[in-house]
mmCIF file of C-alpha atoms in Angstrom:
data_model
loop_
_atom_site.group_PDB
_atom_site.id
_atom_site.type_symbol
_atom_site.label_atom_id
_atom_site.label_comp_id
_atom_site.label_asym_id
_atom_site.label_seq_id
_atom_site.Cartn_x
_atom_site.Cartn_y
_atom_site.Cartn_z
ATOM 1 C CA UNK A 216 0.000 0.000 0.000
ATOM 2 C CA UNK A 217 1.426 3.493 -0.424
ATOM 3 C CA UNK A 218 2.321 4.999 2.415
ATOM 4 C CA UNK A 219 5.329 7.852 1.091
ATOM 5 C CA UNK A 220 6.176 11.086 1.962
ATOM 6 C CA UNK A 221 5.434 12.447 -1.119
ATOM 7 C CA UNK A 222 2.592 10.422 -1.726
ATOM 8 C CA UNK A 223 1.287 11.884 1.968
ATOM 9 C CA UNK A 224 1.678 15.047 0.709
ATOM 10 C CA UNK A 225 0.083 14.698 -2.502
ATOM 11 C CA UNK A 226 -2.859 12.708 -1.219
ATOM 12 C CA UNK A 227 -2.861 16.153 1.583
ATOM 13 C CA UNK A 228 -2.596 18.586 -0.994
ATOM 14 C CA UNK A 229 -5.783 17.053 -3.093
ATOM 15 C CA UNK A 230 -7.755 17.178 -0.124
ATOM 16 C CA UNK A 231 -7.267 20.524 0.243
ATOM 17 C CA UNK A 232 -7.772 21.208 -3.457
ATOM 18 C CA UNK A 233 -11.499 19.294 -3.697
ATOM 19 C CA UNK A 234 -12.324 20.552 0.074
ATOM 20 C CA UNK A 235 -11.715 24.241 -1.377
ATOM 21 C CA UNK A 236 -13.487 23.697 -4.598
ATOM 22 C CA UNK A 237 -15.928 21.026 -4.592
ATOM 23 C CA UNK A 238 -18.805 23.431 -2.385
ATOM 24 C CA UNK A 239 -22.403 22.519 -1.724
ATOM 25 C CA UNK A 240 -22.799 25.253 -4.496
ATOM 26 C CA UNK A 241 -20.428 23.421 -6.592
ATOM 27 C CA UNK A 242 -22.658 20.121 -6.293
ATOM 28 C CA UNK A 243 -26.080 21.708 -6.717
ATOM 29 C CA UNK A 244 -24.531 23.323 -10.167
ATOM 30 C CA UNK A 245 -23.446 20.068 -11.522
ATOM 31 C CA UNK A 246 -26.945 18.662 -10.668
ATOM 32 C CA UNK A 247 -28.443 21.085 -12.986
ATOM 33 C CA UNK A 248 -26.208 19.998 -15.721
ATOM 34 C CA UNK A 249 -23.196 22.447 -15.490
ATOM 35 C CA UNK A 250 -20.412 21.577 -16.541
ATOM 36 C CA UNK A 251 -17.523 22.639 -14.017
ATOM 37 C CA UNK A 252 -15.163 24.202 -15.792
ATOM 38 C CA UNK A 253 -13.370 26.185 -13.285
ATOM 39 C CA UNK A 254 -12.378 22.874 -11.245
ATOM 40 C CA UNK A 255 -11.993 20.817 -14.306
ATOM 41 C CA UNK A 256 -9.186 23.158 -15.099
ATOM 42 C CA UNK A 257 -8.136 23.250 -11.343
ATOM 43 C CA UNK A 258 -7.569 19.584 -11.594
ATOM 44 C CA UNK A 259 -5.606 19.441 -14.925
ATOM 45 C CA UNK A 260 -3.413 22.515 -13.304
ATOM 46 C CA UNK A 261 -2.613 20.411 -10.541
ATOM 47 C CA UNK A 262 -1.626 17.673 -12.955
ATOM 48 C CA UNK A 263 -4.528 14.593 -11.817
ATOM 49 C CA UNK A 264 -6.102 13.565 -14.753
ATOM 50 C CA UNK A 265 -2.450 12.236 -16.536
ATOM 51 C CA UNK A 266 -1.596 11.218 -12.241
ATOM 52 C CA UNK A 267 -0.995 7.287 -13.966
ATOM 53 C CA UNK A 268 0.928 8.612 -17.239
ATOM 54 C CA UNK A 269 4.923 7.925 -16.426
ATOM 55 C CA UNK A 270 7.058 11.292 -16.044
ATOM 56 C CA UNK A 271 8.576 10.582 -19.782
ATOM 57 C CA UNK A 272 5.434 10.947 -21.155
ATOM 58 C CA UNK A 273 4.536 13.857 -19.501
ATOM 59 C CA UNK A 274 2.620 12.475 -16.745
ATOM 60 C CA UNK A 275 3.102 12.333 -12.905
ATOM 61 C CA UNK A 276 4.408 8.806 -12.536
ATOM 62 C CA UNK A 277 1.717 7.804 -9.631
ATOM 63 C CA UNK A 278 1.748 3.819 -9.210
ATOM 64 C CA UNK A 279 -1.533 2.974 -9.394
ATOM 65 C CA UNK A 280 -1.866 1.559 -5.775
ATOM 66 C CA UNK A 281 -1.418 5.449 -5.122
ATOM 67 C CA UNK A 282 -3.877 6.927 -8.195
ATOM 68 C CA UNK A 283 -6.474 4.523 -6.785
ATOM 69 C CA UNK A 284 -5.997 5.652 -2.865
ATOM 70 C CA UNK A 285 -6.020 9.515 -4.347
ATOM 71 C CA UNK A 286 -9.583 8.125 -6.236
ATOM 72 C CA UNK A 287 -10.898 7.812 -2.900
ATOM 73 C CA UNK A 288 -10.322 11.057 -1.789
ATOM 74 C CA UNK A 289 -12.494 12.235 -4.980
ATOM 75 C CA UNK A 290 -15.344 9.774 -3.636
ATOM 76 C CA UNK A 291 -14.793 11.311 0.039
ATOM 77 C CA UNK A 292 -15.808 14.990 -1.545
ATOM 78 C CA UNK A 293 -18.761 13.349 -4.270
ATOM 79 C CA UNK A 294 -16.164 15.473 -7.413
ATOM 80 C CA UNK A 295 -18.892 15.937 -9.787
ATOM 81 C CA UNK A 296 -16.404 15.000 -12.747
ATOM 82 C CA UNK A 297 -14.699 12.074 -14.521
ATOM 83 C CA UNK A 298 -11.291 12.366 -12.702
ATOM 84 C CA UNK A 299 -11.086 8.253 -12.541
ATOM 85 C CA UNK A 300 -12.289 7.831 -15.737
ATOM 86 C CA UNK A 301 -9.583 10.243 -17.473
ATOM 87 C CA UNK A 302 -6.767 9.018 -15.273
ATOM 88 C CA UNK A 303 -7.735 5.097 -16.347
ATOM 89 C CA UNK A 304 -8.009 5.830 -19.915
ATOM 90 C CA UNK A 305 -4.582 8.191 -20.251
ATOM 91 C CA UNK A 306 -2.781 4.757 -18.113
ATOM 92 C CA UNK A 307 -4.803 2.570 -20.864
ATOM 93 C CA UNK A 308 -3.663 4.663 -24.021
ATOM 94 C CA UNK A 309 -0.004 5.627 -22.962
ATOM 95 C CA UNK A 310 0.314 1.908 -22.319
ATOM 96 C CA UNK A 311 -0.478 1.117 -25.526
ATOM 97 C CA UNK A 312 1.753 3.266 -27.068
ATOM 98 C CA UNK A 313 -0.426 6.605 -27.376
ATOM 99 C CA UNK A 314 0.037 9.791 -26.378
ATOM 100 C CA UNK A 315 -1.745 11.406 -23.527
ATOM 101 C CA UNK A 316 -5.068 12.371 -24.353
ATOM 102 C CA UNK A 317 -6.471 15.870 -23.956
ATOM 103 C CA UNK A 318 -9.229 17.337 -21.902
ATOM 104 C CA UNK A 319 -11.830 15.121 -19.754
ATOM 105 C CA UNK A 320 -11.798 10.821 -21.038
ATOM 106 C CA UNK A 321 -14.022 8.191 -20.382
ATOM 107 C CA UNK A 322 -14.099 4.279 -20.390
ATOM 108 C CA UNK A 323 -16.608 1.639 -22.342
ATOM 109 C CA UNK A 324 -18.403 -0.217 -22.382
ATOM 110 C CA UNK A 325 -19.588 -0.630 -19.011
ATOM 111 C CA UNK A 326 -22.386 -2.693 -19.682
ATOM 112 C CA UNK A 327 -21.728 -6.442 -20.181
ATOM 113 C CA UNK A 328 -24.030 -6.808 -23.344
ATOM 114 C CA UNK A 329 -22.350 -4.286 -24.978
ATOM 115 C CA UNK A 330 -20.036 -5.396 -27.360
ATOM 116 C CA UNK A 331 -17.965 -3.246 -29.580
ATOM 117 C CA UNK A 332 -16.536 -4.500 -33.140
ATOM 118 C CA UNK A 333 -14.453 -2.414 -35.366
ATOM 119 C CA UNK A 334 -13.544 -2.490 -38.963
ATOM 120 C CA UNK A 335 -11.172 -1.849 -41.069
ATOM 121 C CA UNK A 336 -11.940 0.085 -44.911
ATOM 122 C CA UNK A 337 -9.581 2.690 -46.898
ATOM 123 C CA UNK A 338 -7.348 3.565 -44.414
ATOM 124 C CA UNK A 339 -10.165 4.271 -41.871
ATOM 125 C CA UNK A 340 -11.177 2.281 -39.077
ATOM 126 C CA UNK A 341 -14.881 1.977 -38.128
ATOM 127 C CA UNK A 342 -16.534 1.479 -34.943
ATOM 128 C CA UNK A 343 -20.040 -0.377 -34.637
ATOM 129 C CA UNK A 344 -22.541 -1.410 -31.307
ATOM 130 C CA UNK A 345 -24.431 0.027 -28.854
ATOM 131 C CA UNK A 346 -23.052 1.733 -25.242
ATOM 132 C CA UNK A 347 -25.537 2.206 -22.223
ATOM 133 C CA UNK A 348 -24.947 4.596 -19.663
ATOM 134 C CA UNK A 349 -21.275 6.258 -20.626
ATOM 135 C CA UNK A 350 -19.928 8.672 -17.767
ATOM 136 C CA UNK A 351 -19.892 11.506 -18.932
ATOM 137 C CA UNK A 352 -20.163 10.209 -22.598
ATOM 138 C CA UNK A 353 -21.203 13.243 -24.747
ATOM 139 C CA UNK A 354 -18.510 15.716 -23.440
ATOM 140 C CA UNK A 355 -15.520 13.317 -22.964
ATOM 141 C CA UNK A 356 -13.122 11.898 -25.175
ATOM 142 C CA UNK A 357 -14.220 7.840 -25.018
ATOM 143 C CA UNK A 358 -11.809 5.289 -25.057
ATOM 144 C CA UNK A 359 -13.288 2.211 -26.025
ATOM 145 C CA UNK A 360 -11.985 -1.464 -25.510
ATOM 146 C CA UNK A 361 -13.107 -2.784 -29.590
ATOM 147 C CA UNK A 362 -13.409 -6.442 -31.191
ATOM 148 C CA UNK A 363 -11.372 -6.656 -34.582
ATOM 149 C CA UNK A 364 -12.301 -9.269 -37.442
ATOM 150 C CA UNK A 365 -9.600 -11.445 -36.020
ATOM 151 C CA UNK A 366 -10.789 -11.835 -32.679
ATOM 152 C CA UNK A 367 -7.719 -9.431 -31.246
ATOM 153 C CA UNK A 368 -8.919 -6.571 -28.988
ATOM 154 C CA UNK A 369 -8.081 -3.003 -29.321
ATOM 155 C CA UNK A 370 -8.354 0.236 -28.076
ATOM 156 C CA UNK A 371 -10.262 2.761 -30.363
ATOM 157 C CA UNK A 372 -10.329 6.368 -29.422
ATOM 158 C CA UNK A 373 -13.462 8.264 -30.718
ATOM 159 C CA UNK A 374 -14.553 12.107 -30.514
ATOM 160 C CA UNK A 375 -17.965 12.184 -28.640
ATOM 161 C CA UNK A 376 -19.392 15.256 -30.793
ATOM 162 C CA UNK A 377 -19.908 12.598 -33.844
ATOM 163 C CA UNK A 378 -21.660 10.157 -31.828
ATOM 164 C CA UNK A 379 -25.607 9.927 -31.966
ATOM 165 C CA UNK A 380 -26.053 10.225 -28.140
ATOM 166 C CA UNK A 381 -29.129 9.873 -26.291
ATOM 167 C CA UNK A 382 -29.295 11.949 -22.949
ATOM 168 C CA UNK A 383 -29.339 10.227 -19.527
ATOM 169 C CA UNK A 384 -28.626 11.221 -15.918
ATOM 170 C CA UNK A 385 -28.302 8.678 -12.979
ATOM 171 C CA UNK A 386 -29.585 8.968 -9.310
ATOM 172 C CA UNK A 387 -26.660 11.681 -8.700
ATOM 173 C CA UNK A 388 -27.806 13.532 -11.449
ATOM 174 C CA UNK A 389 -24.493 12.814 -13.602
ATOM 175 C CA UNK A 390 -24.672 12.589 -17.069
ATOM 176 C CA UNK A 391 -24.601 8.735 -18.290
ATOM 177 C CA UNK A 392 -25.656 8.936 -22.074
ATOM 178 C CA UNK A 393 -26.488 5.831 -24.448
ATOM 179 C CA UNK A 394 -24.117 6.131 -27.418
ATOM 180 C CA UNK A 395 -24.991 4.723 -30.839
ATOM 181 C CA UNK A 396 -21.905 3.623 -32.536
ATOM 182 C CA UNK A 397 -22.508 2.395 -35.686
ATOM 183 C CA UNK A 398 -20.097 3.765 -38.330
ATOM 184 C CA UNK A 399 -18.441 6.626 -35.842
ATOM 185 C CA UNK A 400 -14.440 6.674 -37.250
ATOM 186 C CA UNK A 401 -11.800 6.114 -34.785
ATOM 187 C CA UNK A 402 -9.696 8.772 -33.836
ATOM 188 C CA UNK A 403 -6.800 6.495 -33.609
ATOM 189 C CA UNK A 404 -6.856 2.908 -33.023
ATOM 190 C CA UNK A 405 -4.082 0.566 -31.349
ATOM 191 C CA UNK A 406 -3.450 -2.844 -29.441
ATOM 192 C CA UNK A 407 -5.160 -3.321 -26.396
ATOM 193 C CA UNK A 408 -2.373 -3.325 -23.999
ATOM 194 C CA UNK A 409 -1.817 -5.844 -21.104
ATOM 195 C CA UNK A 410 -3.450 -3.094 -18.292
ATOM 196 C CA UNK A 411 -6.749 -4.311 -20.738
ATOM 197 C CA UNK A 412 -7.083 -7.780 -20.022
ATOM 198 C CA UNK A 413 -9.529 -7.765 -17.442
ATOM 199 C CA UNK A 414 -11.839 -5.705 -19.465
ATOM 200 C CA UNK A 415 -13.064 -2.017 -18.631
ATOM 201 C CA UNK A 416 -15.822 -3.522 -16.705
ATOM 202 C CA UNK A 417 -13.310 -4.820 -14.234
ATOM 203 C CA UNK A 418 -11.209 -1.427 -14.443
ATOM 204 C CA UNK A 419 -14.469 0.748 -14.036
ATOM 205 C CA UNK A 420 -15.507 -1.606 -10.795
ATOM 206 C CA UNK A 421 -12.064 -1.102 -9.177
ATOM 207 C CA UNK A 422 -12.789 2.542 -10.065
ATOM 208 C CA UNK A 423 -15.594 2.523 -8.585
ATOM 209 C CA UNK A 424 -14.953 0.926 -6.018
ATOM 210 C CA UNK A 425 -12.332 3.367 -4.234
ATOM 211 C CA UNK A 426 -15.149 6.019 -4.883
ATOM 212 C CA UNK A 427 -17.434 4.471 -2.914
ATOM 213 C CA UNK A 428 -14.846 3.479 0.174
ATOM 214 C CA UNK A 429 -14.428 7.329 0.151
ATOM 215 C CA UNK A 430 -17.814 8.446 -0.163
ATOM 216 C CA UNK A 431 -18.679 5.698 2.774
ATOM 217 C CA UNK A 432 -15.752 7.408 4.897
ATOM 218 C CA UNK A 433 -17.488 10.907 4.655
ATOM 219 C CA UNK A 434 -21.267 9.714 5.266
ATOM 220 C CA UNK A 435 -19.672 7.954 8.012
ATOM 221 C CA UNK A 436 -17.487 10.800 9.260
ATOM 222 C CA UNK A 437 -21.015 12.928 9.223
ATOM 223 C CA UNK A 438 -22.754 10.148 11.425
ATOM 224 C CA UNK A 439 -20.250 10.211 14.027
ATOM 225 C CA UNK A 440 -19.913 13.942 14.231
ATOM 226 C CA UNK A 441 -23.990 13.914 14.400
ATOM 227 C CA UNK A 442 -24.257 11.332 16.862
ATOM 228 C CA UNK A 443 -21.870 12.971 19.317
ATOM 229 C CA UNK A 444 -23.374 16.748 18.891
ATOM 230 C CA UNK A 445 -27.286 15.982 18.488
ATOM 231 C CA UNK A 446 -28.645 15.552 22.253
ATOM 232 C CA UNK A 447 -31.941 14.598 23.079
ATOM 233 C CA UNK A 448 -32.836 13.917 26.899
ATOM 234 C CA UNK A 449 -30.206 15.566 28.250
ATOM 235 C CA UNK A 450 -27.021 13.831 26.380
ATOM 236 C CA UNK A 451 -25.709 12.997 23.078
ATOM 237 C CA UNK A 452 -27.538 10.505 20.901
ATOM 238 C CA UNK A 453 -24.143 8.668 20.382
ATOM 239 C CA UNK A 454 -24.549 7.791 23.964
ATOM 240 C CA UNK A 455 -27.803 5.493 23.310
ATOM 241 C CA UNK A 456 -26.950 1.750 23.063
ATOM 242 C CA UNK A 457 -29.350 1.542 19.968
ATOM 243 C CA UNK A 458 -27.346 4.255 18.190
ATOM 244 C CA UNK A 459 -24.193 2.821 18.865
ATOM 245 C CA UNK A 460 -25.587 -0.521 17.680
ATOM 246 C CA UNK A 461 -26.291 0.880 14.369
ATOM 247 C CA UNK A 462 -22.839 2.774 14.629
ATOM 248 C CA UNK A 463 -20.671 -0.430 15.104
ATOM 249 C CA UNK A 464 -22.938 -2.428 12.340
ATOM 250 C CA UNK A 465 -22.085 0.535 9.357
ATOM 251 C CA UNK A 466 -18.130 0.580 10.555
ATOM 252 C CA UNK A 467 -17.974 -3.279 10.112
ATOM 253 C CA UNK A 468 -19.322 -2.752 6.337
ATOM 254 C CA UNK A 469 -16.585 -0.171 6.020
ATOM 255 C CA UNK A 470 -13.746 -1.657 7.422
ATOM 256 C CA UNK A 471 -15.139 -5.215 5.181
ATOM 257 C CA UNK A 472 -15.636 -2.620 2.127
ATOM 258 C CA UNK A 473 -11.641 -1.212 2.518
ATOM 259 C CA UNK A 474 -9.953 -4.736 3.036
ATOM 260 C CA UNK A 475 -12.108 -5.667 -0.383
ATOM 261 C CA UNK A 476 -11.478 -2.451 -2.234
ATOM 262 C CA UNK A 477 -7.557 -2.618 -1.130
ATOM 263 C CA UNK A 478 -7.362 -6.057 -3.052
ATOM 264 C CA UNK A 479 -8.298 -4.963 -6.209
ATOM 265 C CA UNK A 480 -5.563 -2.446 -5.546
ATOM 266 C CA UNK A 481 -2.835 -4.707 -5.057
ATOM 267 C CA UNK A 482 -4.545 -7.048 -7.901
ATOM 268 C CA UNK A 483 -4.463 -3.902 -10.629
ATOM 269 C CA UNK A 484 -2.995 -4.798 -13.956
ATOM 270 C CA UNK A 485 -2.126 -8.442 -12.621
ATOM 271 C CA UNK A 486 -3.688 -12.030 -13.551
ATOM 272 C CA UNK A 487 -6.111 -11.826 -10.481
ATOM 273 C CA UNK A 488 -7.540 -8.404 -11.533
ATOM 274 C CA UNK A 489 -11.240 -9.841 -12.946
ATOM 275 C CA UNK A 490 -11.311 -12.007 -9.620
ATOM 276 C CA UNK A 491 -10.360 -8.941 -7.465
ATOM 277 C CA UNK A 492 -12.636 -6.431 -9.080
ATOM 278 C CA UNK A 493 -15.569 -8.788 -8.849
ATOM 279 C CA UNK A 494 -15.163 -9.472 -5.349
ATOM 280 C CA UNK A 495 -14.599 -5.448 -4.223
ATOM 281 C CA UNK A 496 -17.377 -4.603 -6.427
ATOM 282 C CA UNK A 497 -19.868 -6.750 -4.873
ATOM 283 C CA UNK A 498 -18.643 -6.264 -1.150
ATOM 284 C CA UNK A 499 -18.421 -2.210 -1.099
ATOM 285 C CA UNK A 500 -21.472 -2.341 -3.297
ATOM 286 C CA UNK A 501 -23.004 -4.299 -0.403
ATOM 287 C CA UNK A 502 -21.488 -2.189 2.241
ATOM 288 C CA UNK A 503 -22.698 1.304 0.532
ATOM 289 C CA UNK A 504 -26.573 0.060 0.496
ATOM 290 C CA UNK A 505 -25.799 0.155 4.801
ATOM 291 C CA UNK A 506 -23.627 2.392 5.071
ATOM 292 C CA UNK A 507 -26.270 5.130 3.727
ATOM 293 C CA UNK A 508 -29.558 3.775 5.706
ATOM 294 C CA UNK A 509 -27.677 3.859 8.551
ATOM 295 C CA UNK A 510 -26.168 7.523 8.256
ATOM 296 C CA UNK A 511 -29.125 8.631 7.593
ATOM 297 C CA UNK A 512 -31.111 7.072 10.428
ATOM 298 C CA UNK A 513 -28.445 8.802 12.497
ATOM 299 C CA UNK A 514 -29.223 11.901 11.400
ATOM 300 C CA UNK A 515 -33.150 11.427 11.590
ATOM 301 C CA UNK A 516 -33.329 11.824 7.742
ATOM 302 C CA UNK A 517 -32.332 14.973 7.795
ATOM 303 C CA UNK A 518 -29.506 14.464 5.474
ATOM 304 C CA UNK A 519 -31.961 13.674 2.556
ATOM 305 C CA UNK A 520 -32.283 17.849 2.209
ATOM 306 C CA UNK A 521 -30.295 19.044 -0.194
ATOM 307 C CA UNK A 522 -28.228 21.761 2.188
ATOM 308 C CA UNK A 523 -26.861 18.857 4.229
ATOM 309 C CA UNK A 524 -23.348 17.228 2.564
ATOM 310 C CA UNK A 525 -24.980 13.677 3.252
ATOM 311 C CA UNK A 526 -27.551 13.862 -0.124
ATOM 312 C CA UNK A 527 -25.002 14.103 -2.160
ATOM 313 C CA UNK A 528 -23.024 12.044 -0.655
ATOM 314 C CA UNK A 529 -25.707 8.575 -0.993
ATOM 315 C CA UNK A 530 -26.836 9.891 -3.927
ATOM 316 C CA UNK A 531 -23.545 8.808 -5.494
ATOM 317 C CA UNK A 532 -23.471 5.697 -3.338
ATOM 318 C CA UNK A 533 -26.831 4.313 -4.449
ATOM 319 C CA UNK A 534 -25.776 5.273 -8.054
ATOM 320 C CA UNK A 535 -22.237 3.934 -8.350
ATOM 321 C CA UNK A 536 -23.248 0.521 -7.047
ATOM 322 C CA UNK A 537 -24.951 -0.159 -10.375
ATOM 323 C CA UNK A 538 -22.427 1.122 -12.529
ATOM 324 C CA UNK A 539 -19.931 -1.142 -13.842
ATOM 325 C CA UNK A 540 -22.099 -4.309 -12.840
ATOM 326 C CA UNK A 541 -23.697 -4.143 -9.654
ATOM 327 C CA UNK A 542 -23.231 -6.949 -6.772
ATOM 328 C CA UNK A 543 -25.139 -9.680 -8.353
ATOM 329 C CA UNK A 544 -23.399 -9.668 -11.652
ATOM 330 C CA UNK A 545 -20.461 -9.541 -9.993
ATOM 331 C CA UNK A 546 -21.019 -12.265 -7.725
ATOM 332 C CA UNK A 547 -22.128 -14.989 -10.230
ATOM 333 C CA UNK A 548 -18.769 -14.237 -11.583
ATOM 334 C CA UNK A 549 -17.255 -15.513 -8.383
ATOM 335 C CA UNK A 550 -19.744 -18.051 -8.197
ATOM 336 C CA UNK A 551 -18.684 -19.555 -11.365
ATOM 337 C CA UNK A 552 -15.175 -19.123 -10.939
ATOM 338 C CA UNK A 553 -15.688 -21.382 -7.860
ATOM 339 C CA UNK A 554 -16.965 -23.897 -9.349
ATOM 340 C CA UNK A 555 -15.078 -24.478 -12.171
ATOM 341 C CA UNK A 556 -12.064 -24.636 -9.532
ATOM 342 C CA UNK A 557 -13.326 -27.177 -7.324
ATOM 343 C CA UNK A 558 -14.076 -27.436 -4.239
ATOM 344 C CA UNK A 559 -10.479 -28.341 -3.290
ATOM 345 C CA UNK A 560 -9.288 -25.080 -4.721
ATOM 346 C CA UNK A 561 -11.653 -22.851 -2.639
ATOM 347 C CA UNK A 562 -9.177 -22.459 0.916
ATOM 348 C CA UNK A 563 -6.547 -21.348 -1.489
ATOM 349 C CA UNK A 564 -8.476 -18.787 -3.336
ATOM 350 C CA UNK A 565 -10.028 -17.184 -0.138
ATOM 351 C CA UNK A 566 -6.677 -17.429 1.638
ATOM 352 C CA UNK A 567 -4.420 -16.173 -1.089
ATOM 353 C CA UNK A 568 -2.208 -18.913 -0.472
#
């Protein structure tokens, strides 16, 4: 895990960053559709978006153990914008031999029916299928992982301004757009590199993942706070057995949520990446469902108002668990890579050994 000096102080100085700029204000805007530009270009100043690109190709060299951990720091504040997504696709296309890509990226598909085939005709290479629910798909750049003739997989980069799209918000109210494919001409196309294997379904679940960890920390960071300030009869609510009950039950699912979304960390880019996205997916996905009830029973249900950090905050939560696969996708993955193991295999998997 990293634990640095300089990655302490960069993890610090993003804190500070999205605590400055990412304001109730800030949230409500994005809400109604705005597009932040101000931090947008706040976050490319600070260098965030190319944080997985080496240092010789302009990036800041962040292993992604550390990318991932600063990822969770954007869930923590809800940052209404596709840092993760930009970061994984500028790792994806430098890896595979691009150069870093410009402005805000995203990642597809994220759906597991949607499959993506490409063509090649007069020097131009053609991309065909159907996306559902693209972050931020009609203002970003989209990197998408394509099928050629020959079975091989690459990565196609495409210009969202030619692409049909067909407008769609989810719970948090950020954009997630069905995309139409069929005939839209690759920017640039090249071999998927080794990073690709699992799939972007497994890269988007680790992403979202850390989000979630971090948005968790915050609802739960509200819930304590509340618990030990709110008094009724005479002493804080935090003091109540049935309140700390409910306290102790939402930390377990956090601390079980970390441990799962700290193995796809130290899975990323490796052979056990599908297996370790699957199994942090579905167990922070789990653990945010909780998480959220119980915060908000805390706080009486007053964090459903929109003035109160906490909407925002399980908005995401509720949202993010379905993107990318939600839990039971991602479980009958596990389930079937049990069983085609064997049962004698099953200690070994769960104890790493």
């Amino acid at each position: 895990m990293a634990d640095s000096e300089i990655f302490t102080i960069l993890r610090d100085q993003t804190d500070r960053l999205l605590a400055e700029h990412v304001t109730r204000e800030a949230l409500a805007a994005a809400d109604g559709g705005v597009w932040p530009e101000a931090l947008w270009a706040t976050l490319e100043e600070a260098g965030l978006p190319l944080a997985m690109v080496p240092e010789a190709a302009g990036g800041a060299g962040l292993a992604p153990a550390e990318a991932l951990l600063l990822l969770r720091r954007a869930g923590y504040h809800a940052l209404p914008l596709p840092l993760g997504e930009t970061m994984l696709a500028n790792a994806l296309w430098v890896a595979a031999g691009g150069r870093a890509i410009a402005g805000p990226a995203t990642l597809a598909p994220t759906a597991a029916e949607d499959v993506i085939e490409m063509t090649l005709a007069g020097g131009k290479t053609t991309v065909h299928g159907h996306l559902a629910g693209v972050p931020w798909g009609e203002r970003a750049t989209l990197l998408v992982l394509a099928r050629a003739a020959d079975g091989t997989d690459h990565l196609a980069l495409l210009a969202p301004p030619s692409l049909a799209a067909k407008p769609r918000r989810n719970l948090a109210g950020e954009p997630r757009p069905t995309l139409q494919l069929d005939g839209a001409i690759a920017i640039e196309t090249r071999a998927a590199p080794a990073l690709a294997q699992a799939g972007m379904r497994a890269l988007g679940a680790a992403l979202r993942a850390q989000q979630m960890v971090g948005a968790m920390e915050h609802a739960l960071d509200h819930a304590l706070t509340y618990a030990n300030e709110r008094q009724q009869f005479g002493r804080p609510i935090g003091k109540f057995q049935a309140v700390q009950h409910m306290l102790a039950e939402a930390a377990g699912h956090f601390a079980a949520a970390t441990a799962a979304a700290d193995g796809v960390i130290a899975a990323f880019g490796g052979g056990d990446m599908l297996l370790a996205a699957a199994i942090a997916k579905a167990r922070v996905g789990e653990a945010a469902g909780k998480v959220a009830e119980i915060a908000h029973q805390v706080h009486g249900a007053m964090g459903f108002t929109q003035e109160h950090t906490l909407h925002f905050l399980t908005r995401r939560l509720w949202s993010w668990r379905d993107e990318f696969g939600n839990e039971a996708e991602w479980q009958r993955l596990i389930g079937r890579r049990v069983l085609a193991a064997g049962g004698a295999a099953l200690w070994p998997m769960l104890a790493g050994a």
